[in-house]
Structure formats: structure tokens, C-alpha cells
Amino acid sequence: MTPHSPPTDTDDRPGLSDRLFASIYEPFLALGERRGMAQRRRLLLAGASGSVLEIGAGTGLNLPYYPAAVTGLTVSEPNGAMRAVLQRRVDAAEGGPGSRAPLRISAAAAESLPFDDDTFDVVVSTLVLCTVADPVAAVDEVKRVLRPGGRFLVLEHVRGPSGSRLERWQHRLAGPWEKFAAGCRCDRATADVLGDAGFEVRSLREDSWSGMPSFVAPLVIGSLTALDRGAC
Ligand SMILES: C[S@@+](CC[C@H](N)C(=O)[O-])C[C@H]1O[C@@H](n2cnc3c(N)ncnc32)[C@H](O)[C@@H]1O
């Protein structure tokens, strides 16, 4: 484990702003989900198998897309209000691996995962590295808990091209957006963080998130492979 302490609320009694964010999260994303994001989640997760960890699982929008090849699923979400919605979704049996594999919910922050080295075959992160307090520490933790050869499946919104008008707007709007969107940074260079993290990049493609404000539209989607630690 890293020395980082959880940066978000792991309390069982979330504050008003967290509860508000959790209640508007899915309605706010709904148009984008219909306009392709749900399908992107499905395609990304179609390749998941074995023992899987999802970090920052939010309200559990990915749960319906885990295939039967997943034999165990751990979903972590440090925000108590988001986790409460996630728990309700699990209780309603709306989601979960097609195989009905064991599912457990954790309150762990991505920067400090309470799992042994080499625990998981796959780690999933969708729209999370924009929000974690320390994305480099989070990705280091992902590498640690993945077995060598394990895969990191990512779907993240990222900073626009360097010097572009979009990038300038992302910087201008980063402060207000961060307040509205519970800590999300629309100008975070997540593609660089992933590229520098010491994974083998199997596929990482760019896409655009329609149905959402343009300053969060640029996406990277793909699969990174954890190298043998001796090879890093
Ligand atoms: C934009 S939401 C994405 C939720 C979900 N992954 C999805 O695809 O809909 C970002 C999530 O990251 C969570 N988060 C914030 N800080 C985190 C941290 N340090 N570690 C893990 N998750 C974190 C938030 O609580 C929130 O649920």
C-alpha cells in the first residue's frame, strides 16, 4: 500500500454536496450514455475476465456490462453517497457480472488500495482519473495490485490537444467545473499519466464523448498491460 490517505469522504454519513452530486450524476450523464457511452462501456468490458477490480465505480453504471468470464468483481468507491447508490443497484440485482460471480463493495480510494500485490487479472477505470486527488499514485497502485500480464482497462476524458482553443477553455473552466463535478478536472493530462506509467500500451484510442459539454468531450479508451515488475 502507498502512504496516501483517502482524499474523499469515506464516512458513512456523506455531506449534502456529495448527496446532491450522487443524485444528479446519472441524469446528467444520461444523454451521453444514450449517445454512445453505454456502448463504449460494453465494448471495453467485453474483454474483462477472471478477478476484476473497478476503481471509482461511482453509481455502478458499468455493472451491467461485465461478462460471464468475470469470476470475481470488487468495486471500490470512496464517496459514501455514490457508494449508497451503487449498493442499491447491487441490491436490486440490476447489475453485476453475467456469471453472477461474487461481488464485493469497497470504500477504498484508488491511491491506497487495501489489496495485496498481484491480486487482480483486470483493473477497470472509467471517468475516474480526472477526479482522483493523485492520478500518478492511483495508477501506481493499479500496477501494484495487477498481476504481471494483467490488464488495465481505461475510458477517461482528457485534456485537449496542446495549444488548442479547447485546451484553453478547459483551463478556464477547470475551477468552476471542479466545484460542480465533485473534484473532476476537465484539463487533466490523463493520457500522459497513462503513457508514462510503465505499462505496455496494447491499445489506446481517442474518441469524443457526445451529449456532454465539449470541454469534457476528448476521451482515451483502451487496454494497458502490466509488465513484470522486474522489467520496469
Ligand atoms: C465521474 S465519476 C465516475 C463514476 C464511474 N466510474 C462511471 O464511469 O460512471 C468519478 C468517481 O471517482 C470517484 N473518486 C473520487 N476520488 C477518488 C479516489 N481517490 N479514488 C477512487 N475513486 C475516486 C468519485 O467518488 C466518483 O464516483
XYZ file of N, CA and C and ligand atoms in Angstrom:
723
model
N 0.845 -1.200 0.000
C 0.000 0.000 0.000
C 0.878 1.248 0.000
N 0.365 2.325 -0.595
C 1.090 3.580 -0.575
C 0.753 4.333 0.717
N 1.559 5.334 1.065
C 1.265 6.089 2.276
C 0.101 7.072 2.105
N -0.473 7.201 0.905
C -1.519 8.199 0.699
C -2.777 7.830 1.468
N -3.364 8.834 2.102
C -4.630 8.571 2.782
C -5.784 8.894 1.835
N -6.955 8.279 2.042
C -8.078 8.517 1.139
C -8.433 9.995 1.086
N -8.489 10.598 -0.126
C -8.729 12.017 -0.237
C -10.204 12.379 -0.225
N -11.083 11.412 -0.341
C -12.508 11.741 -0.394
C -13.213 11.112 0.794
N -14.448 11.465 0.932
C -15.243 11.088 2.088
C -15.505 9.586 2.121
N -14.974 8.913 3.130
C -15.300 7.505 3.291
C -16.243 7.325 4.481
N -16.754 8.453 4.969
C -17.677 8.438 6.090
C -18.996 7.799 5.666
N -19.681 7.198 6.617
C -20.970 6.600 6.293
C -22.075 7.641 6.153
N -21.815 8.881 6.614
C -22.831 9.936 6.530
C -22.318 11.027 5.605
N -22.502 10.864 4.281
C -21.959 11.849 3.354
C -22.635 13.205 3.515
N -21.891 14.245 3.150
C -22.414 15.601 3.250
C -23.416 15.903 2.142
N -24.031 17.097 2.283
C -25.099 17.487 1.354
C -24.596 17.555 -0.089
N -23.393 18.144 -0.295
C -22.930 18.304 -1.678
C -22.653 16.944 -2.320
N -22.123 15.996 -1.546
C -21.898 14.646 -2.085
C -23.226 13.972 -2.427
N -24.227 14.178 -1.562
C -25.532 13.542 -1.822
C -26.188 14.157 -3.051
N -26.023 15.472 -3.175
C -26.594 16.152 -4.345
C -25.929 15.644 -5.623
N -24.595 15.561 -5.581
C -23.872 15.100 -6.765
C -24.309 13.669 -7.128
N -24.424 12.828 -6.121
C -24.817 11.434 -6.391
C -26.220 11.363 -6.994
N -27.091 12.303 -6.592
C -28.465 12.238 -7.094
C -28.566 12.767 -8.526
N -27.685 13.700 -8.902
C -27.793 14.228 -10.285
C -26.859 13.506 -11.254
N -25.982 12.632 -10.736
C -24.935 12.055 -11.586
C -25.508 11.336 -12.815
N -26.402 10.420 -12.586
C -26.913 9.640 -13.737
C -27.805 10.469 -14.665
N -28.711 11.324 -14.115
C -29.468 12.182 -15.037
C -28.562 13.067 -15.890
N -27.473 13.576 -15.283
C -26.565 14.455 -16.027
C -25.862 13.696 -17.156
N -25.549 12.432 -16.910
C -24.836 11.640 -17.922
C -25.760 10.983 -18.949
N -27.069 11.025 -18.690
C -27.987 10.158 -19.442
C -27.897 10.341 -20.959
N -27.854 11.591 -21.415
C -27.815 11.813 -22.863
C -26.538 11.213 -23.450
N -25.424 11.453 -22.772
C -24.148 10.896 -23.237
C -24.150 9.377 -23.250
N -24.812 8.781 -22.255
C -24.886 7.312 -22.220
C -25.641 6.820 -23.462
N -26.756 7.498 -23.765
C -27.547 7.083 -24.928
C -26.793 7.319 -26.218
N -26.001 8.368 -26.241
C -25.279 8.719 -27.479
C -23.914 8.054 -27.558
N -23.773 6.896 -27.012
C -22.552 6.122 -27.269
C -21.761 5.698 -26.055
N -21.942 6.359 -24.913
C -21.086 5.994 -23.780
C -21.431 4.599 -23.247
N -22.711 4.271 -23.226
C -23.095 2.934 -22.745
C -22.457 1.857 -23.630
N -22.458 2.115 -24.922
C -21.864 1.147 -25.853
C -20.344 1.064 -25.662
N -19.722 2.207 -25.371
C -18.270 2.183 -25.098
C -17.983 1.364 -23.839
N -18.808 1.526 -22.833
C -18.609 0.735 -21.602
C -18.714 -0.749 -21.947
N -19.744 -1.092 -22.726
C -19.963 -2.506 -23.070
C -18.748 -3.083 -23.802
N -18.255 -2.340 -24.795
C -17.125 -2.841 -25.598
C -15.861 -2.965 -24.759
N -15.629 -1.978 -23.898
C -14.426 -2.004 -23.054
C -14.448 -3.229 -22.144
N -15.603 -3.479 -21.534
C -15.684 -4.518 -20.510
C -15.885 -5.911 -21.103
N -16.194 -5.972 -22.383
C -16.374 -7.283 -23.023
C -15.111 -8.120 -22.876
N -13.957 -7.445 -22.769
C -12.688 -8.165 -22.666
C -12.286 -8.502 -21.243
N -13.117 -8.182 -20.267
C -12.734 -8.447 -18.863
C -12.957 -9.912 -18.524
N -12.046 -10.451 -17.724
C -12.202 -11.856 -17.299
C -11.443 -12.063 -15.996
N -11.773 -13.150 -15.319
C -11.066 -13.501 -14.088
C -11.458 -12.593 -12.936
N -10.448 -12.293 -12.129
C -10.663 -11.491 -10.928
C -10.496 -10.014 -11.281
N -11.547 -9.226 -11.086
C -11.573 -7.845 -11.590
C -11.785 -6.861 -10.445
N -11.040 -5.755 -10.497
C -11.252 -4.622 -9.594
C -11.687 -3.423 -10.424
N -12.761 -2.772 -10.031
C -13.104 -1.487 -10.639
C -12.869 -0.394 -9.602
N -12.056 0.603 -9.963
C -11.816 1.733 -9.047
C -12.811 2.853 -9.358
N -13.176 3.613 -8.345
C -14.081 4.758 -8.542
C -15.346 4.363 -9.275
N -15.991 3.325 -8.805
C -17.117 2.730 -9.542
C -18.363 3.606 -9.572
N -18.368 4.670 -8.775
C -19.485 5.603 -8.809
C -20.790 4.915 -8.451
N -21.811 5.170 -9.266
C -23.133 4.605 -9.000
C -23.300 3.212 -9.614
N -22.267 2.725 -10.266
C -22.324 1.350 -10.797
C -22.804 1.250 -12.231
N -22.555 2.312 -13.028
C -23.034 2.277 -14.415
C -22.387 1.174 -15.238
N -21.215 0.697 -14.807
C -20.559 -0.376 -15.582
C -21.097 -1.766 -15.252
N -21.766 -1.896 -14.138
C -22.087 -3.244 -13.655
C -22.818 -4.127 -14.675
N -23.770 -3.593 -15.402
C -24.494 -4.481 -16.331
C -23.633 -5.048 -17.451
N -22.430 -4.483 -17.643
C -21.645 -4.859 -18.818
C -20.534 -5.864 -18.537
N -20.397 -6.306 -17.289
C -19.359 -7.295 -17.010
C -19.794 -8.648 -17.547
N -18.933 -9.293 -18.324
C -19.323 -10.555 -18.960
C -19.174 -11.760 -18.018
N -19.676 -12.874 -18.479
C -19.677 -14.095 -17.666
C -18.265 -14.581 -17.346
N -17.274 -14.171 -18.144
C -15.901 -14.620 -17.900
C -15.301 -14.012 -16.638
N -15.977 -13.033 -16.075
C -15.511 -12.442 -14.801
C -15.908 -13.393 -13.669
N -14.896 -13.813 -12.916
C -15.162 -14.801 -11.857
C -15.271 -14.165 -10.473
N -14.854 -12.922 -10.356
C -14.970 -12.218 -9.086
C -14.831 -10.738 -9.357
N -15.687 -9.925 -8.742
C -15.660 -8.486 -9.019
C -15.630 -7.707 -7.714
N -14.612 -6.846 -7.587
C -14.533 -5.926 -6.451
C -14.732 -4.530 -7.004
N -15.710 -3.808 -6.465
C -15.936 -2.437 -6.921
C -15.635 -1.501 -5.763
N -14.734 -0.537 -6.015
C -14.368 0.375 -4.925
C -14.898 1.767 -5.227
N -15.398 2.414 -4.200
C -15.933 3.768 -4.353
C -15.840 4.475 -2.998
N -14.949 5.482 -2.897
C -14.737 6.113 -1.590
C -15.818 7.097 -1.170
N -16.583 7.609 -2.121
C -17.603 8.604 -1.772
C -18.860 7.887 -1.265
N -19.207 8.166 0.004
C -20.305 7.426 0.635
C -21.640 7.583 -0.077
N -21.890 8.771 -0.660
C -23.180 8.997 -1.323
C -23.250 8.214 -2.635
N -22.153 8.218 -3.386
C -22.118 7.433 -4.631
C -22.214 5.943 -4.292
N -21.510 5.565 -3.226
C -21.498 4.142 -2.847
C -22.890 3.657 -2.429
N -23.670 4.567 -1.836
C -25.023 4.181 -1.424
C -25.880 3.857 -2.660
N -25.711 4.647 -3.729
C -26.462 4.369 -4.964
C -25.978 3.046 -5.571
N -24.654 2.870 -5.539
C -24.058 1.618 -6.027
C -24.630 0.415 -5.268
N -24.684 0.550 -3.971
C -25.197 -0.548 -3.144
C -26.658 -0.859 -3.500
N -27.451 0.203 -3.727
C -28.863 -0.018 -4.088
C -28.966 -0.745 -5.428
N -28.068 -0.362 -6.357
C -28.098 -1.025 -7.668
C -27.758 -2.517 -7.523
N -26.766 -2.796 -6.697
C -26.377 -4.201 -6.485
C -27.522 -4.949 -5.806
N -28.129 -4.325 -4.796
C -29.223 -4.985 -4.077
C -30.400 -5.270 -5.007
N -30.616 -4.363 -5.963
C -31.730 -4.552 -6.891
C -31.373 -5.573 -7.964
N -30.142 -6.113 -7.879
C -29.672 -7.142 -8.817
C -29.766 -6.670 -10.252
N -29.594 -5.342 -10.425
C -29.658 -4.780 -11.771
C -28.377 -5.061 -12.543
N -27.309 -5.230 -11.792
C -26.033 -5.333 -12.487
C -25.215 -6.480 -11.971
N -23.936 -6.438 -12.298
C -23.046 -7.493 -11.838
C -22.646 -8.360 -12.992
N -21.633 -9.152 -12.764
C -21.135 -9.994 -13.830
C -22.209 -10.948 -14.325
N -22.218 -11.177 -15.625
C -23.190 -12.098 -16.204
C -23.122 -13.454 -15.540
N -21.931 -13.774 -15.027
C -21.751 -15.091 -14.415
C -22.315 -15.174 -12.996
N -22.827 -14.043 -12.473
C -23.241 -13.963 -11.061
C -22.067 -14.314 -10.142
N -20.884 -13.887 -10.561
C -19.679 -14.103 -9.750
C -19.798 -13.291 -8.470
N -19.070 -13.688 -7.434
C -19.118 -12.923 -6.187
C -18.746 -11.458 -6.420
N -19.495 -10.573 -5.793
C -19.251 -9.136 -5.943
C -19.076 -8.530 -4.558
N -18.018 -7.766 -4.361
C -17.875 -7.070 -3.081
C -17.627 -5.593 -3.334
N -18.135 -4.786 -2.395
C -18.014 -3.340 -2.499
C -17.012 -2.868 -1.450
N -16.075 -2.020 -1.909
C -15.052 -1.490 -1.022
C -15.133 0.036 -1.035
N -14.722 0.654 0.067
C -14.704 2.122 0.141
C -13.323 2.684 -0.165
N -12.431 1.856 -0.692
C -11.032 2.275 -0.853
C -10.864 3.358 -1.908
N -9.976 4.313 -1.611
C -9.540 5.282 -2.612
C -8.479 4.624 -3.487
N -8.426 5.054 -4.747
C -7.513 4.417 -5.692
C -6.052 4.593 -5.316
N -5.743 5.659 -4.578
C -4.338 5.892 -4.210
C -3.877 4.991 -3.080
N -4.774 4.277 -2.462
C -4.417 3.473 -1.297
C -5.302 2.227 -1.266
N -4.985 1.290 -2.135
C -5.857 0.114 -2.286
C -5.489 -0.957 -1.256
N -6.467 -1.462 -0.518
C -6.179 -2.414 0.557
C -6.096 -3.854 0.039
N -5.352 -4.048 -1.050
C -5.228 -5.374 -1.652
C -3.751 -5.711 -1.829
N -3.463 -7.010 -1.769
C -2.082 -7.453 -1.933
C -1.588 -7.208 -3.355
N -0.283 -7.228 -3.500
C 0.321 -7.173 -4.835
C -0.230 -8.334 -5.676
N -0.351 -8.105 -6.981
C -0.678 -9.161 -7.949
C -2.018 -9.841 -7.666
N -2.989 -9.108 -7.175
C -4.267 -9.723 -6.799
C -5.216 -9.906 -7.984
N -5.199 -8.959 -8.931
C -6.274 -8.932 -9.932
C -5.754 -9.239 -11.345
N -6.649 -9.831 -12.145
C -6.346 -10.056 -13.564
C -6.618 -8.793 -14.382
N -7.597 -8.031 -13.921
C -8.023 -6.832 -14.662
C -8.395 -5.753 -13.656
N -7.979 -4.508 -13.955
C -8.482 -3.349 -13.203
C -9.169 -2.427 -14.215
N -10.297 -1.873 -13.809
C -11.106 -1.015 -14.686
C -11.185 0.390 -14.093
N -11.020 1.389 -14.956
C -11.189 2.783 -14.524
C -11.938 3.523 -15.619
N -13.154 3.976 -15.328
C -13.901 4.773 -16.308
C -14.278 6.108 -15.679
N -13.753 7.173 -16.244
C -14.057 8.554 -15.818
C -13.645 8.791 -14.370
N -12.522 8.235 -13.976
C -12.079 8.300 -12.576
C -10.776 9.085 -12.430
N -9.832 8.899 -13.344
C -8.511 9.521 -13.163
C -8.574 11.041 -13.283
N -9.693 11.571 -13.804
C -9.922 13.019 -13.814
C -10.201 13.531 -12.402
N -10.640 12.659 -11.523
C -11.161 13.093 -10.218
C -10.271 12.703 -9.048
N -9.523 11.625 -9.150
C -8.702 11.212 -8.007
C -7.731 12.335 -7.665
N -7.405 12.456 -6.381
C -6.533 13.546 -5.944
C -5.140 13.415 -6.562
N -4.648 12.195 -6.692
C -3.286 11.976 -7.168
C -3.290 10.856 -8.210
N -3.460 11.230 -9.492
C -3.593 10.192 -10.527
C -2.347 9.319 -10.687
N -1.154 9.897 -10.451
C 0.075 9.092 -10.596
C 0.102 8.009 -9.509
N -0.242 8.409 -8.278
C -0.281 7.423 -7.184
C -1.351 6.368 -7.448
N -2.482 6.801 -8.009
C -3.571 5.847 -8.284
C -3.119 4.810 -9.317
N -2.464 5.278 -10.364
C -2.035 4.351 -11.416
C -0.929 3.427 -10.887
N -0.074 3.956 -10.022
C 0.954 3.106 -9.391
C 0.294 1.985 -8.578
N -0.773 2.335 -7.870
C -1.486 1.328 -7.090
C -2.136 0.286 -8.003
N -2.690 0.750 -9.109
C -3.286 -0.189 -10.075
C -2.224 -1.187 -10.542
N -1.044 -0.651 -10.857
C 0.052 -1.542 -11.320
C 0.410 -2.557 -10.250
N 0.422 -2.092 -9.015
C 0.831 -2.966 -7.905
C -0.149 -4.131 -7.713
N -1.452 -3.840 -7.789
C -2.440 -4.891 -7.496
C -2.749 -5.770 -8.709
N -2.269 -5.338 -9.903
C -2.443 -6.182 -11.092
C -1.352 -7.233 -11.132
N -1.723 -8.443 -11.515
C -0.676 -9.452 -11.724
C 0.099 -9.095 -12.995
N 1.371 -9.522 -13.092
C 2.104 -9.279 -14.337
C 1.323 -9.878 -15.512
N 1.170 -9.103 -16.554
C 0.362 -9.541 -17.698
C -1.102 -9.170 -17.551
N -1.490 -8.712 -16.364
C -2.877 -8.280 -16.156
C -3.153 -6.994 -16.926
N -4.436 -6.709 -17.104
C -4.798 -5.584 -17.971
C -5.502 -4.464 -17.214
N -5.180 -3.253 -17.601
C -5.822 -2.055 -17.063
C -6.716 -1.502 -18.176
N -8.031 -1.612 -17.979
C -8.980 -1.142 -18.990
C -9.429 0.267 -18.613
N -9.221 1.198 -19.518
C -9.486 2.607 -19.197
C -10.412 3.261 -20.210
N -11.213 4.150 -19.690
C -12.075 5.001 -20.511
C -12.113 6.331 -19.747
N -11.361 7.298 -20.215
C -11.173 8.518 -19.431
C -11.333 9.748 -20.324
N -11.879 10.811 -19.758
C -11.864 12.068 -20.523
C -10.580 12.821 -20.175
N -10.059 13.517 -21.171
C -8.680 14.022 -21.072
C -8.570 15.467 -21.582
N -7.412 16.030 -21.349
C -7.096 17.366 -21.854
C -7.047 17.351 -23.389
N -7.517 18.434 -23.998
C -7.486 18.551 -25.458
C -6.064 18.752 -25.963
N -5.917 18.794 -27.293
C -4.580 18.932 -27.877
C -3.864 20.177 -27.380
N -2.551 20.026 -27.181
C -1.737 21.116 -26.661
C -1.839 22.350 -27.560
N -2.092 23.495 -26.961
C -2.165 24.758 -27.711
C -3.514 25.003 -28.364
N -4.450 24.060 -28.227
C -5.744 24.213 -28.906
C -6.653 25.176 -28.133
N -7.667 25.668 -28.844
C -8.690 26.518 -28.212
C -9.400 25.719 -27.123
N -9.626 24.432 -27.403
C -10.288 23.563 -26.417
C -9.481 23.495 -25.122
N -8.187 23.330 -25.264
C -7.342 23.250 -24.067
C -7.421 24.549 -23.264
N -7.430 25.683 -23.970
C -7.517 26.969 -23.247
C -8.826 27.063 -22.470
N -9.920 26.634 -23.104
C -11.218 26.655 -22.419
C -11.246 25.681 -21.238
N -10.604 24.539 -21.424
C -10.555 23.568 -20.310
C -9.854 24.188 -19.103
N -8.753 24.919 -19.360
C -8.054 25.564 -18.239
C -8.946 26.623 -17.587
N -9.650 27.420 -18.406
C -10.516 28.473 -17.857
C -11.635 27.884 -17.010
N -12.185 26.796 -17.487
C -13.378 26.242 -16.820
C -13.046 25.233 -15.724
N -11.762 24.916 -15.583
C -11.384 23.832 -14.653
C -11.865 24.093 -13.223
N -11.732 25.350 -12.761
C -12.114 25.664 -11.376
C -13.606 25.482 -11.119
N -14.459 26.212 -11.880
C -15.897 26.050 -11.663
C -16.386 24.626 -11.892
N -15.827 23.953 -12.933
C -16.255 22.579 -13.214
C -15.889 21.652 -12.054
N -14.710 21.873 -11.503
C -14.256 21.036 -10.382
C -15.246 21.145 -9.209
N -15.753 22.380 -8.988
C -16.722 22.569 -7.895
C -18.036 21.877 -8.211
N -18.483 22.028 -9.456
C -19.765 21.429 -9.842
C -19.675 19.897 -9.851
N -18.564 19.378 -10.373
C -18.474 17.946 -10.657
C -17.639 17.196 -9.611
N -17.755 17.620 -8.383
C -17.181 16.874 -7.248
C -15.703 16.542 -7.419
N -14.939 17.522 -7.893
C -13.486 17.336 -7.931
C -12.930 16.951 -9.282
N -13.799 16.779 -10.277
C -13.319 16.391 -11.622
C -12.530 17.540 -12.247
N -11.350 17.241 -12.804
C -10.538 18.244 -13.514
C -10.699 18.011 -15.013
N -11.332 18.973 -15.686
C -11.560 18.783 -17.124
C -10.285 18.980 -17.926
N -9.220 19.538 -17.290
C -7.989 19.809 -18.043
C -6.850 18.872 -17.624
N -7.211 17.743 -17.054
C -6.144 16.853 -16.587
C -5.528 16.080 -17.764
N -4.189 15.979 -17.760
C -3.479 15.311 -18.861
C -3.383 13.804 -18.587
N -4.531 13.172 -18.488
C -4.566 11.750 -18.110
C -3.895 10.849 -19.148
N -3.985 11.232 -20.417
C -3.329 10.401 -21.443
C -1.825 10.343 -21.180
N -1.237 11.472 -20.745
C 0.200 11.493 -20.437
C 0.501 10.639 -19.206
N -0.369 10.747 -18.194
C -0.164 9.936 -16.983
C -0.143 8.452 -17.359
N -1.073 8.053 -18.208
C -1.142 6.633 -18.603
C 0.077 6.241 -19.442
N 0.457 7.136 -20.336
C 1.600 6.845 -21.207
C 2.910 6.722 -20.446
N 3.017 7.459 -19.333
C 4.267 7.483 -18.568
C 4.297 6.451 -17.444
N 3.237 5.651 -17.328
C 3.069 4.844 -16.109
C 3.831 3.519 -16.126
N 4.430 3.182 -17.257
C 5.219 1.948 -17.287
C 4.408 0.712 -17.607
N 3.268 0.881 -18.250
C 2.510 -0.256 -18.785
C 2.926 -0.486 -20.237
N 2.632 -1.675 -20.741
C 2.701 -1.870 -22.190
C 1.349 -1.418 -22.736
N 1.384 -0.449 -23.637
C 0.120 0.067 -24.177
C -0.330 -0.843 -25.309
N -1.370 -1.646 -25.055
C -1.883 -2.562 -26.091
C -2.718 -1.788 -27.093
N -3.565 -0.938 -26.586
C -4.387 -0.114 -27.473
C -4.861 1.067 -26.653
N -4.752 2.230 -27.215
C -5.261 3.423 -26.539
C -5.709 4.356 -27.659
N -7.023 4.439 -27.837
C -7.507 5.246 -28.957
C -8.248 6.466 -28.436
N -8.322 7.464 -29.304
C -9.040 8.682 -28.941
C -10.469 8.591 -29.434
N -11.356 9.263 -28.734
C -12.764 9.293 -29.145
C -13.348 10.595 -28.625
N -14.612 10.808 -28.879
C -15.254 12.035 -28.418
C -16.597 11.688 -27.773
N -16.809 12.274 -26.612
C -17.986 11.980 -25.776
C -19.099 12.938 -26.203
N -20.055 12.446 -26.942
C -21.130 13.347 -27.350
C -22.236 13.330 -26.304
N -23.034 14.402 -26.314
C -24.099 14.532 -25.326
C -23.605 15.124 -24.023
N -22.354 15.596 -24.026
C -21.753 16.208 -22.829
C -21.088 17.518 -23.265
N -20.815 18.425 -22.300
C -20.134 19.670 -22.677
C -18.821 19.378 -23.401
N -18.506 20.240 -24.381
C -17.347 19.943 -25.233
C -16.031 19.909 -24.454
N -15.972 20.620 -23.307
C -14.697 20.639 -22.573
C -14.417 19.322 -21.840
N -15.371 18.413 -21.810
C -15.059 17.063 -21.296
C -15.164 16.006 -22.405
N -15.289 16.459 -23.647
C -15.525 15.510 -24.747
C -14.331 14.613 -25.105
N -13.079 15.128 -25.089
C -11.991 14.249 -25.558
C -11.803 13.037 -24.639
N -11.793 11.859 -25.249
C -11.672 10.620 -24.481
C -10.445 9.834 -24.918
N -9.897 9.048 -24.003
C -8.995 7.954 -24.397
C -9.604 6.656 -23.873
N -9.521 5.638 -24.717
C -10.133 4.349 -24.373
C -9.148 3.257 -24.749
N -8.950 2.305 -23.864
C -8.067 1.230 -24.276
C -7.654 0.295 -23.174
N -6.621 -0.454 -23.480
C -6.151 -1.522 -22.612
C -4.634 -1.430 -22.474
N -4.169 -1.405 -21.228
C -2.734 -1.368 -20.937
C -2.382 -2.654 -20.212
N -1.195 -3.162 -20.465
C -0.803 -4.415 -19.834
C 0.283 -4.173 -18.785
N 0.075 -4.766 -17.606
C 1.082 -4.645 -16.533
C 2.291 -5.499 -16.878
N 3.474 -4.900 -16.789
C 4.706 -5.627 -17.076
C 5.155 -6.362 -15.825
N 5.973 -7.346 -16.029
C 6.628 -7.999 -14.892
C 7.398 -6.916 -14.143
N 7.253 -6.858 -12.804
C 7.878 -5.750 -12.077
C 9.391 -5.674 -12.308
N 10.012 -6.794 -12.534
C 11.452 -6.807 -12.795
C 11.795 -6.110 -14.093
N 10.820 -6.029 -15.021
C 11.071 -5.456 -16.334
C 10.871 -3.952 -16.348
N 10.311 -3.355 -15.263
C 10.003 -1.912 -15.273
C 11.270 -1.097 -15.030
C -17.154 10.875 -12.776
S -17.366 9.678 -11.531
C -17.215 8.151 -12.476
C -18.017 7.030 -11.891
C -17.996 5.735 -12.691
N -16.661 5.193 -12.791
C -18.594 5.900 -14.055
O -17.960 5.520 -15.037
O -19.729 6.364 -14.134
C -15.810 9.729 -10.652
C -15.796 8.808 -9.471
O -14.488 8.751 -8.913
C -14.640 8.686 -7.504
N -13.417 9.106 -6.840
C -13.047 10.324 -6.404
N -11.843 10.290 -5.807
C -11.440 9.008 -5.859
C -10.289 8.329 -5.410
N -9.298 8.974 -4.816
N -10.219 7.001 -5.625
C -11.199 6.334 -6.255
N -12.316 6.931 -6.710
C -12.439 8.251 -6.521
C -15.792 9.630 -7.227
O -16.335 9.432 -5.944
C -16.735 9.260 -8.355
O -17.588 8.224 -8.012
